[in-house]
Amino acid sequence: MQHKRPTLDDVALAAGVSRATVSRVVNGNARVAAAVREQVTRAVEQLGYRPDPTARALARGHGDVVELIVVDGQPTSFGTNPYYGRVVAGVVDGLRHTDAQMRVHVVGLGDAPRLLDRVAHTVSAGALLVNVPAGLAADFHAVCPRVVSMGRTAVPVPSVVPDNTRGAVEAVHLLHRNGRKRIAAVPGPAHINDAIDRRAGYLAAVRDLGLDPITGEDGEFTRHSGAETTRRLLQEHPDLDALFVACDLMASGALQALAAAGRRVPRDVAVVAFDDSLIAACTTPPLTSVRQPVEEMAAAATRALVAGEVGPGWHGTFPTTLTVRDSSG
């Protein structure tokens, strides 16, 4: 990351006024006493503060901006992956009754460092990170502490997370109660902590139950990845009788692979997924899935950013619940 650029907070500290007062002066608001305006102007000049033109224009008419930053290997999936839609819905809910608004950035992993560096130096209300690798999230936080990650990431970065490990444990125990003994895992991306924690929960549960772990290779949160991993698992472990899949989108691909292999769900292979998105209710058969409260997490993070409540150690863990449908038997 580049050397830290002066922010509104820095100007406020130097001028001995609130951040809101600095924002009013910078944006030409007339409702500021002349002496205070001069004080802020002097601090701006001393620090070399330069407001972001886009953020400033938005702020003049609509208040501060929450930057939603999504890193995805296939940026076009932003319009097709229901998880992202749920995050957006949560941010919109968190912005209700405020003057702030949302700006969305969707970027591939290769272009993420440059985008994150630029946004970190121009943030107003704050930023919400989705699928941002831990190293990049830590760099962002070092420049701009007004940030929350959707999911566990680098230690200093504030976050909101579902109880991934417990949700995975409950999923495996449900499959075992339904008589399944050869339970395999279809894991998610190795660089995303939500997927790592779900895999850890699966491993803890099978060890607790005295079962042999069967894990596919780390994949992506996509239908194609779920299908490919399931096909390989069936080839290597033809006797498997259940799958725990890292997300609903992957599970939709797993169901297709099972059908192509002539395996009936749930009679031959039971399936439990994670997310409980719209996909879970629309597959054939409908998916049993661990529900993570995505909308509530995004809304809570957004409200905290707009209110200026996010600080060192800020963190929220949200409980998961198991929605049982036909796929688990």
Tab-separated table of C-alpha atoms in Angstrom:
chain	number	residue	atom	x	y	z
A	1	MET	CA	0.000	0.000	0.000
A	2	GLN	CA	1.109	3.575	-0.538
A	3	HIS	CA	2.008	5.997	2.253
A	4	LYS	CA	-1.114	6.900	4.184
A	5	ARG	CA	-2.996	9.779	2.625
A	6	PRO	CA	-4.535	12.365	5.016
A	7	THR	CA	-8.181	11.649	5.779
A	8	LEU	CA	-11.119	13.642	7.120
A	9	ASP	CA	-10.354	12.164	10.545
A	10	ASP	CA	-6.775	13.455	10.378
A	11	VAL	CA	-7.980	16.943	9.482
A	12	ALA	CA	-10.560	16.844	12.271
A	13	LEU	CA	-7.889	15.890	14.805
A	14	ALA	CA	-5.520	18.625	13.639
A	15	ALA	CA	-8.264	21.262	13.641
A	16	GLY	CA	-9.772	20.152	16.939
A	17	VAL	CA	-13.264	19.738	15.492
A	18	SER	CA	-15.556	16.858	14.575
A	19	ARG	CA	-15.295	14.867	11.356
A	20	ALA	CA	-18.762	16.096	10.390
A	21	THR	CA	-17.604	19.715	10.701
A	22	VAL	CA	-14.633	19.038	8.422
A	23	SER	CA	-16.950	17.402	5.901
A	24	ARG	CA	-19.229	20.462	5.926
A	25	VAL	CA	-16.298	22.825	5.325
A	26	VAL	CA	-14.791	20.700	2.551
A	27	ASN	CA	-18.169	20.394	0.817
A	28	GLY	CA	-18.887	24.124	0.984
A	29	ASN	CA	-21.671	24.040	3.565
A	30	ALA	CA	-22.382	27.613	4.675
A	31	ARG	CA	-23.557	26.593	8.167
A	32	VAL	CA	-20.087	26.802	9.724
A	33	ALA	CA	-18.760	29.712	11.772
A	34	ALA	CA	-16.059	31.750	10.012
A	35	ALA	CA	-13.478	31.087	12.744
A	36	VAL	CA	-14.083	27.326	12.583
A	37	ARG	CA	-13.953	27.376	8.785
A	38	GLU	CA	-10.584	29.141	8.907
A	39	GLN	CA	-9.320	26.628	11.473
A	40	VAL	CA	-10.308	23.679	9.267
A	41	THR	CA	-8.940	25.290	6.107
A	42	ARG	CA	-5.584	25.818	7.804
A	43	ALA	CA	-5.458	22.147	8.854
A	44	VAL	CA	-6.370	21.046	5.313
A	45	GLU	CA	-3.492	23.076	3.888
A	46	GLN	CA	-0.993	21.934	6.503
A	47	LEU	CA	-1.789	18.230	5.967
A	48	GLY	CA	-2.168	18.444	2.210
A	49	TYR	CA	-5.613	16.827	2.375
A	50	ARG	CA	-7.280	16.321	-1.026
A	51	PRO	CA	-10.882	15.054	-1.106
A	52	ASP	CA	-11.849	12.375	-3.618
A	53	PRO	CA	-13.866	14.205	-6.313
A	54	THR	CA	-16.383	11.396	-6.762
A	55	ALA	CA	-16.989	10.879	-3.070
A	56	ARG	CA	-17.224	14.642	-2.581
A	57	ALA	CA	-19.832	15.015	-5.309
A	58	LEU	CA	-21.869	12.183	-3.838
A	59	ALA	CA	-21.549	13.577	-0.344
A	60	ARG	CA	-22.864	16.976	-1.372
A	61	GLY	CA	-26.199	15.515	-2.356
A	62	HIS	CA	-26.567	12.254	-0.513
A	63	GLY	CA	-24.310	12.106	2.517
A	64	ASP	CA	-21.487	9.605	3.011
A	65	VAL	CA	-20.826	6.491	0.966
A	66	VAL	CA	-20.345	2.876	2.034
A	67	GLU	CA	-18.035	1.124	-0.414
A	68	LEU	CA	-19.005	-2.515	-1.080
A	69	ILE	CA	-15.943	-4.319	-2.459
A	70	VAL	CA	-16.370	-7.838	-3.860
A	71	VAL	CA	-13.402	-9.921	-5.019
A	72	ASP	CA	-14.371	-12.823	-7.274
A	73	GLY	CA	-12.418	-14.913	-9.750
A	74	GLN	CA	-15.379	-14.537	-12.095
A	75	PRO	CA	-16.645	-10.956	-11.641
A	76	THR	CA	-19.651	-11.702	-13.889
A	77	SER	CA	-20.959	-14.016	-11.161
A	78	PHE	CA	-21.960	-10.961	-9.108
A	79	GLY	CA	-25.282	-10.982	-10.943
A	80	THR	CA	-25.881	-14.726	-10.611
A	81	ASN	CA	-24.594	-15.699	-7.161
A	82	PRO	CA	-27.445	-15.257	-4.647
A	83	TYR	CA	-24.997	-14.602	-1.802
A	84	TYR	CA	-24.034	-11.262	-3.307
A	85	GLY	CA	-27.659	-10.278	-3.722
A	86	ARG	CA	-28.253	-11.008	-0.054
A	87	VAL	CA	-25.264	-8.843	0.937
A	88	VAL	CA	-26.608	-5.957	-1.155
A	89	ALA	CA	-30.044	-6.364	0.424
A	90	GLY	CA	-28.459	-6.172	3.870
A	91	VAL	CA	-26.479	-3.040	3.017
A	92	VAL	CA	-29.626	-1.367	1.651
A	93	ASP	CA	-31.444	-2.223	4.879
A	94	GLY	CA	-28.548	-0.845	6.945
A	95	LEU	CA	-28.688	2.454	5.024
A	96	ARG	CA	-32.383	3.034	5.722
A	97	HIS	CA	-33.116	6.250	7.595
A	98	THR	CA	-29.637	7.625	6.774
A	99	ASP	CA	-28.306	10.055	4.166
A	100	ALA	CA	-25.591	7.613	3.130
A	101	GLN	CA	-25.572	5.449	0.038
A	102	MET	CA	-23.723	2.460	-1.395
A	103	ARG	CA	-21.118	2.248	-4.151
A	104	VAL	CA	-20.284	-1.238	-5.494
A	105	HIS	CA	-16.904	-2.452	-6.774
A	106	VAL	CA	-16.581	-5.969	-8.251
A	107	VAL	CA	-13.053	-7.011	-9.185
A	108	GLY	CA	-10.980	-10.097	-9.984
A	109	LEU	CA	-8.183	-11.181	-7.684
A	110	GLY	CA	-5.445	-9.871	-9.996
A	111	ASP	CA	-6.848	-6.330	-10.063
A	112	ALA	CA	-7.885	-6.291	-6.406
A	113	PRO	CA	-4.689	-4.778	-4.885
A	114	ARG	CA	-4.844	-1.667	-7.065
A	115	LEU	CA	-8.566	-1.121	-6.476
A	116	LEU	CA	-8.288	-1.656	-2.721
A	117	ASP	CA	-5.363	0.764	-2.493
A	118	ARG	CA	-7.329	3.465	-4.317
A	119	VAL	CA	-10.505	3.001	-2.313
A	120	ALA	CA	-8.660	2.851	1.032
A	121	HIS	CA	-7.413	6.402	0.464
A	122	THR	CA	-10.792	7.840	-0.532
A	123	VAL	CA	-13.291	6.168	1.840
A	124	SER	CA	-15.919	8.349	3.481
A	125	ALA	CA	-18.291	6.341	5.731
A	126	GLY	CA	-16.389	3.071	5.364
A	127	ALA	CA	-15.994	-0.112	3.360
A	128	LEU	CA	-17.539	-3.586	3.465
A	129	LEU	CA	-15.248	-6.333	2.116
A	130	VAL	CA	-16.468	-9.585	0.562
A	131	ASN	CA	-14.058	-12.430	-0.310
A	132	VAL	CA	-11.023	-10.163	0.133
A	133	PRO	CA	-7.940	-12.279	1.013
A	134	ALA	CA	-6.556	-11.732	4.505
A	135	GLY	CA	-3.336	-10.031	3.388
A	136	LEU	CA	-5.146	-7.480	1.245
A	137	ALA	CA	-7.729	-6.886	3.974
A	138	ALA	CA	-4.953	-6.217	6.505
A	139	ASP	CA	-3.268	-3.754	4.125
A	140	PHE	CA	-6.581	-1.962	3.601
A	141	HIS	CA	-7.192	-1.760	7.349
A	142	ALA	CA	-3.727	-0.281	7.931
A	143	VAL	CA	-4.684	2.674	5.736
A	144	CYS	CA	-8.411	2.859	6.504
A	145	PRO	CA	-9.674	1.409	9.820
A	146	ARG	CA	-13.291	2.143	8.823
A	147	VAL	CA	-13.774	-1.295	7.289
A	148	VAL	CA	-15.685	-4.498	8.042
A	149	SER	CA	-15.118	-7.872	6.404
A	150	MET	CA	-18.002	-10.218	5.624
A	151	GLY	CA	-16.329	-13.277	7.115
A	152	ARG	CA	-13.283	-13.915	9.269
A	153	THR	CA	-10.063	-12.483	7.864
A	154	ALA	CA	-6.796	-10.990	9.178
A	155	VAL	CA	-6.802	-10.542	12.968
A	156	PRO	CA	-6.914	-6.717	13.164
A	157	VAL	CA	-9.698	-6.344	10.597
A	158	PRO	CA	-13.233	-5.871	12.028
A	159	SER	CA	-15.636	-8.538	10.796
A	160	VAL	CA	-19.070	-10.090	10.924
A	161	VAL	CA	-19.153	-13.875	10.623
A	162	PRO	CA	-21.636	-16.733	10.784
A	163	ASP	CA	-20.788	-19.570	13.160
A	164	ASN	CA	-19.411	-21.633	10.274
A	165	THR	CA	-17.795	-24.359	12.352
A	166	ARG	CA	-20.869	-25.067	14.467
A	167	GLY	CA	-23.109	-25.029	11.399
A	168	ALA	CA	-20.936	-27.636	9.679
A	169	VAL	CA	-20.895	-29.818	12.798
A	170	GLU	CA	-24.691	-29.760	12.992
A	171	ALA	CA	-24.962	-30.656	9.298
A	172	VAL	CA	-22.730	-33.721	9.665
A	173	HIS	CA	-24.516	-34.851	12.825
A	174	LEU	CA	-27.876	-34.623	11.019
A	175	LEU	CA	-26.579	-36.847	8.221
A	176	HIS	CA	-25.237	-39.340	10.781
A	177	ARG	CA	-28.547	-39.419	12.676
A	178	ASN	CA	-30.180	-40.278	9.361
A	179	GLY	CA	-28.004	-43.388	9.126
A	180	ARG	CA	-25.159	-42.115	6.928
A	181	LYS	CA	-21.672	-43.484	7.606
A	182	ARG	CA	-19.626	-42.492	4.526
A	183	ILE	CA	-19.998	-38.712	4.626
A	184	ALA	CA	-17.812	-36.737	2.213
A	185	ALA	CA	-17.076	-33.007	2.119
A	186	VAL	CA	-17.168	-30.825	-1.003
A	187	PRO	CA	-14.988	-27.911	0.226
A	188	GLY	CA	-14.919	-24.290	-0.883
A	189	PRO	CA	-11.973	-21.998	-1.725
A	190	ALA	CA	-8.809	-22.520	0.309
A	191	HIS	CA	-8.188	-18.749	0.641
A	192	ILE	CA	-11.607	-17.872	2.103
A	193	ASN	CA	-11.888	-18.339	5.865
A	194	ASP	CA	-15.609	-19.151	5.781
A	195	ALA	CA	-14.793	-22.202	3.655
A	196	ILE	CA	-11.836	-23.085	5.884
A	197	ASP	CA	-14.021	-22.968	9.012
A	198	ARG	CA	-16.737	-25.095	7.400
A	199	ARG	CA	-14.168	-27.703	6.457
A	200	ALA	CA	-12.804	-27.610	10.021
A	201	GLY	CA	-16.316	-28.175	11.373
A	202	TYR	CA	-16.798	-31.148	9.056
A	203	LEU	CA	-13.495	-32.706	10.153
A	204	ALA	CA	-14.264	-32.158	13.840
A	205	ALA	CA	-17.699	-33.786	13.455
A	206	VAL	CA	-16.518	-36.914	11.623
A	207	ARG	CA	-13.737	-37.394	14.175
A	208	ASP	CA	-16.243	-37.008	17.003
A	209	LEU	CA	-18.510	-39.605	15.381
A	210	GLY	CA	-15.675	-42.045	14.724
A	211	LEU	CA	-16.052	-41.817	10.930
A	212	ASP	CA	-13.378	-41.682	8.251
A	213	PRO	CA	-13.009	-38.213	6.705
A	214	ILE	CA	-13.526	-38.045	2.942
A	215	THR	CA	-12.685	-34.648	1.490
A	216	GLY	CA	-12.570	-33.476	-2.082
A	217	GLU	CA	-10.077	-30.949	-3.341
A	218	ASP	CA	-10.613	-27.292	-2.460
A	219	GLY	CA	-12.907	-25.729	-5.048
A	220	GLU	CA	-14.687	-22.479	-5.805
A	221	PHE	CA	-18.122	-21.250	-4.731
A	222	THR	CA	-19.574	-22.160	-8.160
A	223	ARG	CA	-21.969	-24.743	-9.577
A	224	HIS	CA	-19.281	-26.100	-11.912
A	225	SER	CA	-16.802	-26.605	-9.063
A	226	GLY	CA	-19.390	-28.475	-6.992
A	227	ALA	CA	-20.195	-30.766	-9.907
A	228	GLU	CA	-16.552	-31.515	-10.733
A	229	THR	CA	-15.588	-32.239	-7.125
A	230	THR	CA	-18.588	-34.529	-6.701
A	231	ARG	CA	-17.739	-36.467	-9.874
A	232	ARG	CA	-14.192	-37.063	-8.616
A	233	LEU	CA	-15.428	-38.106	-5.175
A	234	LEU	CA	-17.797	-40.664	-6.710
A	235	GLN	CA	-14.954	-42.118	-8.760
A	236	GLU	CA	-12.609	-42.365	-5.785
A	237	HIS	CA	-15.208	-43.323	-3.151
A	238	PRO	CA	-18.109	-45.105	-4.880
A	239	ASP	CA	-19.496	-46.203	-1.500
A	240	LEU	CA	-20.076	-42.673	-0.144
A	241	ASP	CA	-23.638	-42.162	1.074
A	242	ALA	CA	-23.731	-38.461	1.986
A	243	LEU	CA	-22.240	-35.093	1.045
A	244	PHE	CA	-21.658	-31.952	3.078
A	245	VAL	CA	-21.226	-29.151	0.520
A	246	ALA	CA	-19.644	-25.771	1.329
A	247	CYS	CA	-22.409	-23.648	-0.262
A	248	ASP	CA	-25.767	-23.952	-2.020
A	249	LEU	CA	-24.392	-22.993	-5.434
A	250	MET	CA	-21.818	-25.787	-5.261
A	251	ALA	CA	-24.535	-28.142	-4.014
A	252	SER	CA	-26.672	-27.454	-7.082
A	253	GLY	CA	-23.761	-28.747	-9.170
A	254	ALA	CA	-23.321	-31.706	-6.827
A	255	LEU	CA	-26.974	-32.687	-7.367
A	256	GLN	CA	-26.447	-32.588	-11.135
A	257	ALA	CA	-23.364	-34.804	-10.863
A	258	LEU	CA	-25.214	-37.281	-8.651
A	259	ALA	CA	-28.126	-37.449	-11.085
A	260	ALA	CA	-25.746	-38.010	-14.012
A	261	ALA	CA	-24.133	-40.880	-12.100
A	262	GLY	CA	-27.524	-42.483	-11.413
A	263	ARG	CA	-27.386	-41.770	-7.668
A	264	ARG	CA	-30.769	-40.949	-6.159
A	265	VAL	CA	-31.004	-38.164	-3.592
A	266	PRO	CA	-31.539	-38.802	-0.738
A	267	ARG	CA	-32.035	-42.585	-1.063
A	268	ASP	CA	-28.504	-43.320	-2.301
A	269	VAL	CA	-26.687	-40.137	-1.312
A	270	ALA	CA	-28.009	-37.553	1.144
A	271	VAL	CA	-26.894	-33.931	0.742
A	272	VAL	CA	-26.629	-30.971	3.126
A	273	ALA	CA	-25.356	-27.590	1.961
A	274	PHE	CA	-24.537	-24.219	3.527
A	275	ASP	CA	-26.170	-20.768	3.040
A	276	ASP	CA	-29.913	-21.562	2.784
A	277	SER	CA	-30.297	-19.198	-0.145
A	278	LEU	CA	-33.103	-19.171	-2.698
A	279	ILE	CA	-31.273	-21.949	-4.554
A	280	ALA	CA	-31.838	-24.366	-1.674
A	281	ALA	CA	-35.614	-24.216	-2.039
A	282	CYS	CA	-35.535	-24.485	-5.861
A	283	THR	CA	-33.421	-27.593	-6.485
A	284	THR	CA	-34.770	-31.090	-7.047
A	285	PRO	CA	-35.030	-32.326	-4.386
A	286	PRO	CA	-34.997	-29.161	-2.234
A	287	LEU	CA	-31.760	-28.824	-0.280
A	288	THR	CA	-31.328	-29.134	3.442
A	289	SER	CA	-28.996	-26.242	4.195
A	290	VAL	CA	-27.313	-24.426	7.079
A	291	ARG	CA	-28.737	-20.918	7.120
A	292	GLN	CA	-26.331	-18.047	7.636
A	293	PRO	CA	-28.034	-14.684	8.271
A	294	VAL	CA	-26.261	-12.810	5.458
A	295	GLU	CA	-28.710	-9.901	5.313
A	296	GLU	CA	-28.556	-9.333	9.067
A	297	MET	CA	-24.745	-9.425	9.101
A	298	ALA	CA	-24.414	-6.953	6.224
A	299	ALA	CA	-27.003	-4.627	7.762
A	300	ALA	CA	-25.285	-4.658	11.163
A	301	ALA	CA	-21.903	-3.912	9.584
A	302	THR	CA	-23.357	-1.086	7.482
A	303	ARG	CA	-25.106	0.564	10.435
A	304	ALA	CA	-21.896	0.413	12.469
A	305	LEU	CA	-19.856	1.976	9.648
A	306	VAL	CA	-22.314	4.833	9.090
A	307	ALA	CA	-22.537	5.496	12.831
A	308	GLY	CA	-18.748	5.540	13.180
A	309	GLU	CA	-18.841	2.684	15.685
A	310	VAL	CA	-16.294	0.406	14.012
A	311	GLY	CA	-12.988	0.347	15.866
A	312	PRO	CA	-10.195	-1.999	16.949
A	313	GLY	CA	-11.587	-5.357	18.005
A	314	TRP	CA	-15.067	-4.694	16.592
A	315	HIS	CA	-16.524	-8.090	15.723
A	316	GLY	CA	-19.851	-9.846	15.471
A	317	THR	CA	-20.589	-13.585	15.354
A	318	PHE	CA	-24.044	-14.614	14.176
A	319	PRO	CA	-25.664	-17.995	14.921
A	320	THR	CA	-26.546	-20.412	12.142
A	321	THR	CA	-29.638	-22.615	11.927
A	322	LEU	CA	-30.361	-25.804	10.015
A	323	THR	CA	-33.239	-25.722	7.536
A	324	VAL	CA	-34.246	-29.324	6.855
A	325	ARG	CA	-35.677	-30.223	3.426
A	326	ASP	CA	-35.851	-33.391	1.360
A	327	SER	CA	-32.209	-33.798	0.309
A	328	SER	CA	-30.963	-35.045	3.717
A	329	GLY	CA	-33.350	-37.989	3.920
